[in-house]
Amino acid sequence: MDPRLEPFAARTGNRSHTVVVGLQFGDEGKGQIVDLMAARHDVVVRFNGGANAGHTVRLPDGAGGETRIATHLLPSGVLTPDRLNVVAHGVVVDPEQLLSEIDALAEHGIELGASLCVSERAMLVAPWHKRADALLEKAIVAAGGLSLGTTGRGIGPAYADRAYRVSALRLGDLVAPDLESHLRSVLDLHNTILAALAARVGEPFEPFDAAEWAPRLAHWGERLRPHLTDTVALLHEADAKGLRILFEGANAALLDVDLGTWPFVTSSHTTALGVPSGAGVPCAWVNRVIGVAKAYTSRVGEGPFETELSGELADNLRQRGGEFGTTTGRPRRIGWLDLVSVGTMARTVGVTELAITGLGPLAGLPQVCCRVPGQAELAEFAGWPDGLDAFAAYDELPAPLQAYLATIEQHAAPVRWICLGRRRDQVLRR
Ligand code: IMP
């Protein structure tokens, strides 16, 4: 038995694992649902993406206010005591970022220690990947191609490295004795490509030097060593012990590398379909899937956006919803809810229940709209008043809001969670 599983009492009964994924373009507020679900699970797993994701969790500070904690790579379960947190091999890991998140939590009195396990097979994201991300965007635009507006976190180049294989390093390589010679060959390839890209866009380029970077990577590796492990074996042992596992999706369904709005997507499998390969677990484990959808839509970066709004209404919703990127600070594009794409995604990836967020920013509008299947015009709903946090039960909610939720349910999946605000205690169950 893995010693990290020893503190957990064995459970009997049916297997009870859950997946939480966003159904739009990210920033649906998944962190809030993951945070709530973490209380009902023993293990919380990240299985995709990297530091392009950003979860902000708000915790009551005990004095009537709230403390905001943002994580980019750590599973949201780190904020719930006594959980085991796993960063599986499907995640691309920037060790400097991960270590800074571990340190930031320690400053809040949360010491992760043995409660954080990171796959030794996870792909490394290094400064050369971030440089490639930036140069690729510029070079493709210079060549007359499409700008994706990436987060610049090196995500695409790191996943590309995984596919190239010979130019990639995995986290386990950072603690291997041959790191410097391995890095030398890897950097030779990266430097060759980066120099050509930099020349293409007329930027200076200083090659990455293996003698300089090997000690830095080794230092990060040493700091991460206590967390590095075979997370596949760990998850299978956890399941055998009857523990409940929560899989936390990063980014969102419409950004999925295969199913999203290609090519304006991220580079990983962002839905429940990414869990088996990204965490190394059987498909049969994925039978409860919570899809999180915001009651309106936001998108960062380029790409199609059927229900996009502009002008005062968009500005107003952006401000009310705090729609500025957690990772990049960019103002998010804003639009109405698109139930054509949300419903298609929910069915495609097997969503079994929905959590609806973002109702508060819509409150007070005279009218709310959404796109529904089989209708060229947007469906229109009467608005609902401000002050949603006063409601404690679904049946008490204003009738127009109930009608809106019923439409969502009709076109997507059963609505089981209604987030009236962003705090833990502002979520209604249904
Ligand atoms: P990348 O993931 O940095 O390669 O960016 C590709 C596209 O996905 C860009 O349009 C990003 O803005 C978008 N994106 C990636 N991750 C997230 C996320 O977690 N929330 C919102 N947008 C994201």
Coordinates of C-alpha atoms and ligand atoms in Angstrom, one line a residue:
M1 CA 0.0 0.0 0.0
D2 CA 1.3 3.4 -0.9
P3 CA 2.0 5.2 2.4
R4 CA 0.2 8.3 1.2
L5 CA -3.1 6.3 1.2
E6 CA -2.6 4.9 4.7
P7 CA -4.4 7.9 6.5
F8 CA -7.6 7.2 4.5
A9 CA -10.0 4.7 5.9
A10 CA -11.1 2.0 3.4
R11 CA -14.6 2.4 2.0
T12 CA -17.0 -0.2 0.9
G13 CA -19.9 0.1 -1.5
N14 CA -20.2 1.1 -5.1
R15 CA -17.3 3.0 -6.8
S16 CA -18.0 6.7 -6.6
H17 CA -15.8 8.8 -8.8
T18 CA -16.8 12.2 -10.3
V19 CA -15.6 14.4 -13.1
V20 CA -16.1 18.2 -13.2
V21 CA -15.6 19.9 -16.6
G22 CA -16.5 23.3 -18.1
L23 CA -18.8 23.3 -21.0
Q24 CA -17.9 26.6 -22.7
F25 CA -14.7 28.5 -23.3
G26 CA -13.3 28.3 -19.7
D27 CA -13.9 30.5 -16.8
E28 CA -17.3 29.0 -16.0
G29 CA -16.5 28.9 -12.3
K30 CA -15.6 25.2 -12.1
G31 CA -13.4 25.9 -9.1
Q32 CA -16.5 26.6 -7.0
I33 CA -18.0 23.2 -7.8
V34 CA -14.7 21.4 -7.5
D35 CA -14.2 23.0 -4.2
L36 CA -17.6 21.8 -3.0
M37 CA -17.1 18.3 -4.4
A38 CA -13.7 18.0 -2.9
A39 CA -15.4 17.8 0.5
R40 CA -17.1 14.6 -0.7
H41 CA -14.1 12.9 -2.3
D42 CA -10.8 11.7 -0.9
V43 CA -8.6 12.3 -3.9
V44 CA -8.7 15.3 -6.4
V45 CA -6.9 14.9 -9.7
R46 CA -5.9 17.3 -12.5
F47 CA -5.7 15.4 -15.7
N48 CA -5.2 17.9 -18.5
G49 CA -3.9 21.4 -19.4
G50 CA -1.3 23.3 -17.6
A51 CA -0.8 26.8 -16.1
N52 CA -3.2 28.2 -18.8
A53 CA -6.0 27.4 -16.5
G54 CA -6.8 29.5 -13.5
H55 CA -9.1 28.7 -10.6
T56 CA -10.0 31.3 -8.1
V57 CA -11.6 29.9 -5.0
R58 CA -13.1 32.2 -2.5
L59 CA -13.1 31.2 1.2
P60 CA -14.9 32.9 4.0
D61 CA -12.3 34.7 6.0
G62 CA -14.2 34.3 9.3
A63 CA -14.7 38.1 9.6
G64 CA -17.5 38.4 7.1
G65 CA -15.3 38.9 4.1
E66 CA -13.5 36.5 1.8
T67 CA -10.0 35.4 0.9
R68 CA -9.3 34.7 -2.8
I69 CA -6.8 32.0 -3.7
A70 CA -5.8 31.4 -7.3
T71 CA -4.2 28.2 -8.5
H72 CA -3.1 27.5 -12.0
L73 CA -1.6 24.0 -11.7
L74 CA -2.5 22.7 -8.3
P75 CA -5.8 20.8 -8.0
S76 CA -8.5 22.8 -6.2
G77 CA -8.6 20.1 -3.6
V78 CA -5.5 21.6 -2.0
L79 CA -7.8 24.0 -0.2
T80 CA -9.7 21.2 1.6
P81 CA -7.8 19.6 4.4
D82 CA -7.0 15.9 4.4
R83 CA -7.4 15.4 0.7
L84 CA -4.9 13.7 -1.6
N85 CA -4.1 15.9 -4.6
V86 CA -2.8 14.5 -7.8
V87 CA -1.3 16.2 -10.9
A88 CA -1.5 13.3 -13.4
H89 CA 0.6 12.8 -16.5
G90 CA -2.0 14.5 -18.8
V91 CA -1.0 17.8 -17.3
V92 CA 2.0 19.8 -18.7
V93 CA 3.9 21.2 -15.7
D94 CA 5.9 24.3 -15.4
P95 CA 7.9 23.5 -12.2
E96 CA 8.7 27.1 -11.4
Q97 CA 5.0 27.9 -11.5
L98 CA 4.0 24.8 -9.5
L99 CA 6.6 25.6 -6.8
S100 CA 5.5 29.2 -6.6
E101 CA 1.9 27.9 -5.9
I102 CA 3.1 25.5 -3.3
D103 CA 5.0 28.3 -1.6
A104 CA 2.0 30.7 -1.8
L105 CA -0.2 28.2 -0.1
A106 CA 2.5 27.7 2.6
E107 CA 2.3 31.4 3.2
H108 CA -1.5 30.9 3.9
G109 CA -0.6 28.2 6.4
I110 CA -1.4 25.3 4.0
E111 CA 1.6 22.9 3.8
L112 CA 1.0 20.3 1.1
G113 CA 3.8 17.8 1.9
A114 CA 2.7 14.2 1.2
S115 CA -0.8 15.4 0.2
L116 CA 0.5 16.5 -3.2
C117 CA 1.5 13.8 -5.8
V118 CA 2.8 14.8 -9.2
S119 CA 3.3 12.4 -12.0
E120 CA 6.9 11.7 -12.9
R121 CA 5.6 11.2 -16.5
A122 CA 4.1 14.7 -16.8
M123 CA 5.7 16.8 -19.5
L124 CA 7.9 19.7 -18.5
V125 CA 7.0 23.2 -19.5
A126 CA 10.2 25.3 -19.6
P127 CA 11.1 28.8 -20.7
W128 CA 11.9 27.6 -24.2
H129 CA 8.2 26.5 -24.6
K130 CA 7.0 29.9 -23.6
R131 CA 9.4 31.6 -26.0
A132 CA 8.1 29.2 -28.7
D133 CA 4.5 30.1 -27.9
A134 CA 5.2 33.8 -28.3
L135 CA 7.4 33.4 -31.5
L136 CA 4.9 31.0 -33.1
E137 CA 2.1 33.5 -32.8
K138 CA 4.2 36.2 -34.3
A139 CA 5.7 34.1 -37.0
I140 CA 2.3 32.7 -38.2
V141 CA 0.8 36.2 -38.3
A142 CA 3.9 37.4 -40.2
A143 CA 3.2 34.5 -42.7
G144 CA -0.4 35.6 -43.1
G145 CA -1.8 32.9 -40.8
L146 CA -4.2 32.9 -37.9
S147 CA -3.4 34.3 -34.5
L148 CA -4.8 32.1 -31.7
G149 CA -4.3 34.5 -28.8
T150 CA -2.8 31.8 -26.6
T151 CA -2.1 32.4 -22.9
G152 CA 1.6 32.4 -23.7
R153 CA 2.2 29.8 -21.0
G154 CA 4.0 27.4 -23.4
I155 CA 1.1 24.9 -23.4
G156 CA 1.0 24.1 -27.1
P157 CA 4.8 23.8 -27.5
A158 CA 4.9 21.4 -24.5
Y159 CA 2.2 19.1 -25.8
A160 CA 3.8 19.3 -29.3
D161 CA 7.1 18.1 -27.6
R162 CA 5.2 15.2 -26.2
A163 CA 4.2 14.2 -29.7
Y164 CA 7.7 14.8 -31.1
R165 CA 9.1 12.8 -28.1
V166 CA 12.8 13.4 -28.8
S167 CA 12.7 17.1 -27.8
A168 CA 10.7 16.6 -24.6
L169 CA 11.6 16.2 -21.0
R170 CA 9.3 14.7 -18.4
L171 CA 9.4 15.7 -14.7
G172 CA 11.1 12.4 -13.8
D173 CA 14.0 13.4 -16.1
L174 CA 14.7 16.4 -13.8
V175 CA 16.0 14.0 -11.1
A176 CA 17.8 11.6 -13.4
P177 CA 21.7 11.6 -13.2
D178 CA 22.1 12.2 -17.0
L179 CA 20.0 15.4 -16.9
E180 CA 22.6 17.7 -18.4
S181 CA 23.5 15.6 -21.4
H182 CA 19.8 14.9 -22.0
L183 CA 19.1 18.6 -21.8
R184 CA 22.0 19.4 -24.2
S185 CA 20.5 17.4 -27.0
V186 CA 17.0 18.6 -26.3
L187 CA 18.1 22.3 -26.2
D188 CA 20.1 21.8 -29.4
L189 CA 16.8 21.1 -31.2
H190 CA 14.8 23.8 -29.5
N191 CA 17.5 26.4 -30.1
T192 CA 17.7 25.6 -33.8
I193 CA 13.9 26.0 -34.2
L194 CA 13.7 29.1 -32.0
A195 CA 16.6 30.8 -33.8
A196 CA 14.8 30.3 -37.1
L197 CA 11.5 31.6 -35.7
A198 CA 13.2 34.6 -34.1
A199 CA 15.0 35.4 -37.4
R200 CA 11.7 35.1 -39.2
V201 CA 10.1 37.9 -37.1
G202 CA 13.3 39.9 -36.7
E203 CA 13.7 39.4 -32.9
P204 CA 17.1 38.8 -31.2
F205 CA 17.6 35.3 -29.8
E206 CA 20.0 34.2 -27.2
P207 CA 20.2 30.3 -27.2
F208 CA 19.3 28.5 -24.1
D209 CA 22.5 27.1 -22.6
A210 CA 22.4 23.6 -21.1
A211 CA 25.2 24.3 -18.6
E212 CA 23.1 27.2 -17.3
W213 CA 19.7 25.5 -17.3
A214 CA 20.7 22.0 -16.1
P215 CA 21.3 23.2 -12.5
R216 CA 18.1 25.2 -12.4
L217 CA 16.1 22.2 -13.7
A218 CA 17.9 19.9 -11.2
H219 CA 17.0 22.3 -8.4
W220 CA 13.3 22.3 -9.3
G221 CA 13.5 18.6 -9.7
E222 CA 15.0 18.2 -6.1
R223 CA 12.3 20.4 -4.7
L224 CA 9.6 18.4 -6.5
R225 CA 11.2 15.0 -5.7
P226 CA 9.1 14.4 -2.6
H227 CA 5.9 14.8 -4.7
L228 CA 7.0 12.9 -7.8
T229 CA 5.4 9.4 -8.1
D230 CA 3.7 6.9 -10.4
T231 CA 0.3 8.5 -10.2
V232 CA -1.4 5.8 -12.3
A233 CA -0.4 3.1 -9.7
L234 CA -1.5 5.4 -6.9
L235 CA -5.0 6.1 -8.4
H236 CA -5.6 2.4 -9.0
E237 CA -4.6 1.6 -5.4
A238 CA -6.9 4.4 -4.2
D239 CA -9.7 2.9 -6.2
A240 CA -9.0 -0.6 -4.9
K241 CA -9.3 0.8 -1.3
G242 CA -12.7 2.2 -2.2
L243 CA -11.6 5.9 -2.1
R244 CA -13.7 8.4 -3.9
I245 CA -11.8 10.3 -6.7
L246 CA -12.7 13.7 -8.2
F247 CA -11.3 14.5 -11.6
E248 CA -11.0 18.3 -12.1
G249 CA -11.0 19.4 -15.7
A250 CA -9.0 22.5 -16.7
N251 CA -9.9 24.9 -19.6
A252 CA -13.2 23.7 -21.1
A253 CA -15.1 21.6 -23.7
L254 CA -15.2 24.2 -26.5
L255 CA -11.4 24.5 -26.2
D256 CA -10.8 20.7 -26.5
V257 CA -8.1 20.0 -29.0
D258 CA -10.4 17.5 -31.0
L259 CA -13.9 18.6 -30.2
G260 CA -13.6 22.4 -29.7
T261 CA -13.7 25.3 -32.1
W262 CA -10.6 24.2 -34.0
P263 CA -8.1 25.7 -34.5
F264 CA -9.0 28.2 -31.7
V265 CA -8.6 25.6 -29.0
T266 CA -6.0 24.6 -26.4
S267 CA -3.8 21.6 -26.9
S268 CA -5.3 19.0 -24.5
H269 CA -8.4 16.9 -24.0
T270 CA -10.4 19.1 -21.8
T271 CA -13.6 17.0 -21.3
A272 CA -14.5 13.8 -19.3
L273 CA -13.2 11.9 -22.4
G274 CA -9.7 13.1 -21.4
V275 CA -9.9 11.5 -18.0
P276 CA -9.0 7.9 -18.9
S277 CA -5.9 8.8 -21.0
G278 CA -4.9 11.9 -19.0
A279 CA -5.0 10.1 -15.6
G280 CA -4.5 6.4 -16.7
V281 CA -7.8 5.0 -15.5
P282 CA -10.5 2.9 -17.1
C283 CA -13.4 4.5 -19.0
A284 CA -15.7 2.6 -16.6
W285 CA -14.6 5.0 -13.8
V286 CA -16.2 7.9 -15.6
N287 CA -19.9 7.6 -14.8
R288 CA -20.8 10.8 -13.0
V289 CA -19.9 13.9 -15.0
I290 CA -20.8 17.4 -13.7
G291 CA -20.8 19.9 -16.5
V292 CA -20.4 23.5 -15.4
A293 CA -22.0 26.2 -17.6
K294 CA -22.2 29.9 -17.0
A295 CA -25.6 31.5 -17.6
Y296 CA -23.9 33.7 -20.2
T297 CA -20.7 33.1 -22.1
S298 CA -17.2 34.5 -22.0
R299 CA -14.2 33.8 -24.2
V300 CA -10.6 34.9 -23.9
G301 CA -8.5 34.9 -27.1
E302 CA -9.6 34.5 -30.7
G303 CA -12.2 32.2 -32.3
P304 CA -15.8 32.0 -33.2
F305 CA -18.4 33.2 -30.8
E306 CA -22.0 32.9 -32.1
T307 CA -23.7 34.9 -29.3
E308 CA -21.1 37.6 -28.8
L309 CA -22.3 41.0 -27.5
S310 CA -20.7 44.3 -27.8
G311 CA -21.2 47.8 -26.5
E312 CA -22.7 48.8 -23.1
L313 CA -24.4 45.5 -22.3
A314 CA -21.1 43.6 -22.8
D315 CA -19.1 46.1 -20.8
N316 CA -21.7 46.0 -18.1
L317 CA -21.7 42.2 -17.9
R318 CA -17.9 42.1 -18.0
Q319 CA -17.6 44.5 -15.0
R320 CA -20.4 42.8 -13.0
G321 CA -19.0 39.3 -13.7
G322 CA -15.3 40.4 -13.1
E323 CA -14.6 39.0 -16.6
F324 CA -10.9 39.5 -16.8
G325 CA -8.5 36.5 -17.3
T326 CA -7.2 34.8 -14.2
T327 CA -4.1 33.8 -16.1
T328 CA -3.5 36.8 -18.4
G329 CA -5.7 39.6 -17.0
R330 CA -7.1 40.1 -20.5
P331 CA -10.7 41.4 -20.7
R332 CA -12.9 38.5 -21.7
R333 CA -15.3 38.7 -24.7
I334 CA -18.9 38.4 -23.5
G335 CA -22.1 36.9 -25.0
W336 CA -25.4 35.2 -24.3
L337 CA -25.6 31.6 -23.4
D338 CA -25.3 29.3 -26.4
L339 CA -27.4 26.2 -25.7
V340 CA -26.7 24.7 -29.1
S341 CA -23.0 24.2 -28.3
V342 CA -23.5 23.6 -24.6
G343 CA -26.1 20.9 -25.3
T344 CA -24.1 19.3 -28.0
M345 CA -21.0 19.1 -25.7
A346 CA -23.0 17.8 -22.8
R347 CA -24.3 14.9 -24.9
T348 CA -21.0 14.3 -26.6
V349 CA -19.0 14.0 -23.5
G350 CA -21.6 12.3 -21.3
V351 CA -22.6 15.0 -18.8
T352 CA -24.9 13.6 -16.3
E353 CA -25.8 16.8 -14.4
L354 CA -25.3 20.5 -14.8
A355 CA -24.0 23.2 -12.5
I356 CA -25.1 26.7 -13.5
T357 CA -23.0 29.7 -12.5
G358 CA -23.0 33.4 -13.5
L359 CA -26.6 34.1 -12.6
G360 CA -25.7 37.0 -10.4
P361 CA -24.2 39.2 -13.1
L362 CA -27.4 38.8 -15.2
A363 CA -29.6 39.8 -12.3
G364 CA -31.3 43.2 -12.8
L365 CA -31.3 43.1 -16.6
P366 CA -34.7 43.8 -18.1
Q367 CA -34.3 40.8 -20.5
V368 CA -32.0 37.8 -20.8
C369 CA -31.4 35.8 -24.0
C370 CA -30.0 32.5 -25.1
R371 CA -29.4 30.6 -28.3
V372 CA -31.5 27.4 -28.6
P373 CA -31.5 24.6 -31.2
G374 CA -33.8 24.9 -34.2
Q375 CA -34.4 28.6 -33.9
A376 CA -32.7 31.4 -35.8
E377 CA -33.7 34.1 -33.3
L378 CA -32.4 34.2 -29.8
A379 CA -34.9 33.0 -27.1
E380 CA -35.9 35.8 -24.8
F381 CA -36.6 35.7 -21.1
A382 CA -37.9 38.3 -18.6
G383 CA -35.0 39.3 -16.3
W384 CA -34.9 38.6 -12.6
P385 CA -34.1 41.0 -9.8
D386 CA -30.8 41.5 -7.9
G387 CA -30.3 40.0 -4.5
L388 CA -30.2 36.3 -5.5
D389 CA -28.2 35.4 -2.4
A390 CA -31.4 35.8 -0.4
F391 CA -32.8 32.6 -1.8
A392 CA -32.3 29.3 0.0
A393 CA -34.3 26.9 -2.3
Y394 CA -34.9 26.4 -6.0
D395 CA -38.7 26.6 -5.6
E396 CA -38.3 30.1 -4.1
L397 CA -36.3 31.5 -7.1
P398 CA -38.0 34.2 -9.2
A399 CA -40.3 32.6 -11.9
P400 CA -38.3 34.0 -14.9
L401 CA -35.1 32.5 -13.5
Q402 CA -36.8 29.2 -13.0
A403 CA -38.0 29.4 -16.7
Y404 CA -34.5 30.1 -17.8
L405 CA -33.1 27.1 -15.9
A406 CA -35.8 24.9 -17.3
T407 CA -34.8 25.9 -20.8
I408 CA -31.2 25.0 -20.0
E409 CA -32.3 21.6 -18.7
Q410 CA -34.4 21.0 -21.7
H411 CA -31.6 21.4 -24.1
A412 CA -28.6 20.2 -22.2
A413 CA -28.8 18.1 -19.0
P414 CA -30.5 18.1 -15.6
V415 CA -29.6 21.2 -13.6
R416 CA -28.5 20.0 -10.1
W417 CA -26.4 22.9 -8.8
I418 CA -27.4 26.5 -9.0
C419 CA -24.6 29.0 -8.0
L420 CA -26.3 32.2 -6.8
G421 CA -23.0 33.8 -5.8
R422 CA -19.4 32.7 -5.7
R423 CA -19.0 31.7 -2.1
R424 CA -19.3 28.1 -1.0
D425 CA -22.5 28.8 0.9
Q426 CA -24.2 30.4 -2.1
V427 CA -24.8 27.2 -4.1
L428 CA -28.3 25.6 -4.2
R429 CA -28.7 21.9 -4.7
R430 CA -31.6 20.5 -6.6
Ligands
IMP1 P1 -3.3 28.0 -24.9 O1 -4.1 27.0 -24.1 O2 -2.5 28.9 -24.0 O3 -2.5 27.4 -26.0 O4 -4.4 29.0 -25.6 C1 -5.3 28.6 -26.6 C2 -6.6 29.2 -26.5 O5 -7.3 28.7 -25.4 C3 -6.6 30.7 -26.2 O6 -7.7 31.3 -26.9 C4 -6.7 30.9 -24.7 O7 -7.2 32.1 -24.4 C5 -7.7 29.8 -24.5 N1 -7.6 29.2 -23.1 C6 -6.8 28.2 -22.7 N2 -7.0 27.9 -21.4 C7 -8.0 28.6 -21.0 C8 -8.8 28.7 -19.8 O8 -8.5 28.0 -18.8 N3 -9.7 29.7 -19.7 C9 -10.1 30.4 -20.8 N4 -9.4 30.4 -22.0 C10 -8.4 29.5 -22.1

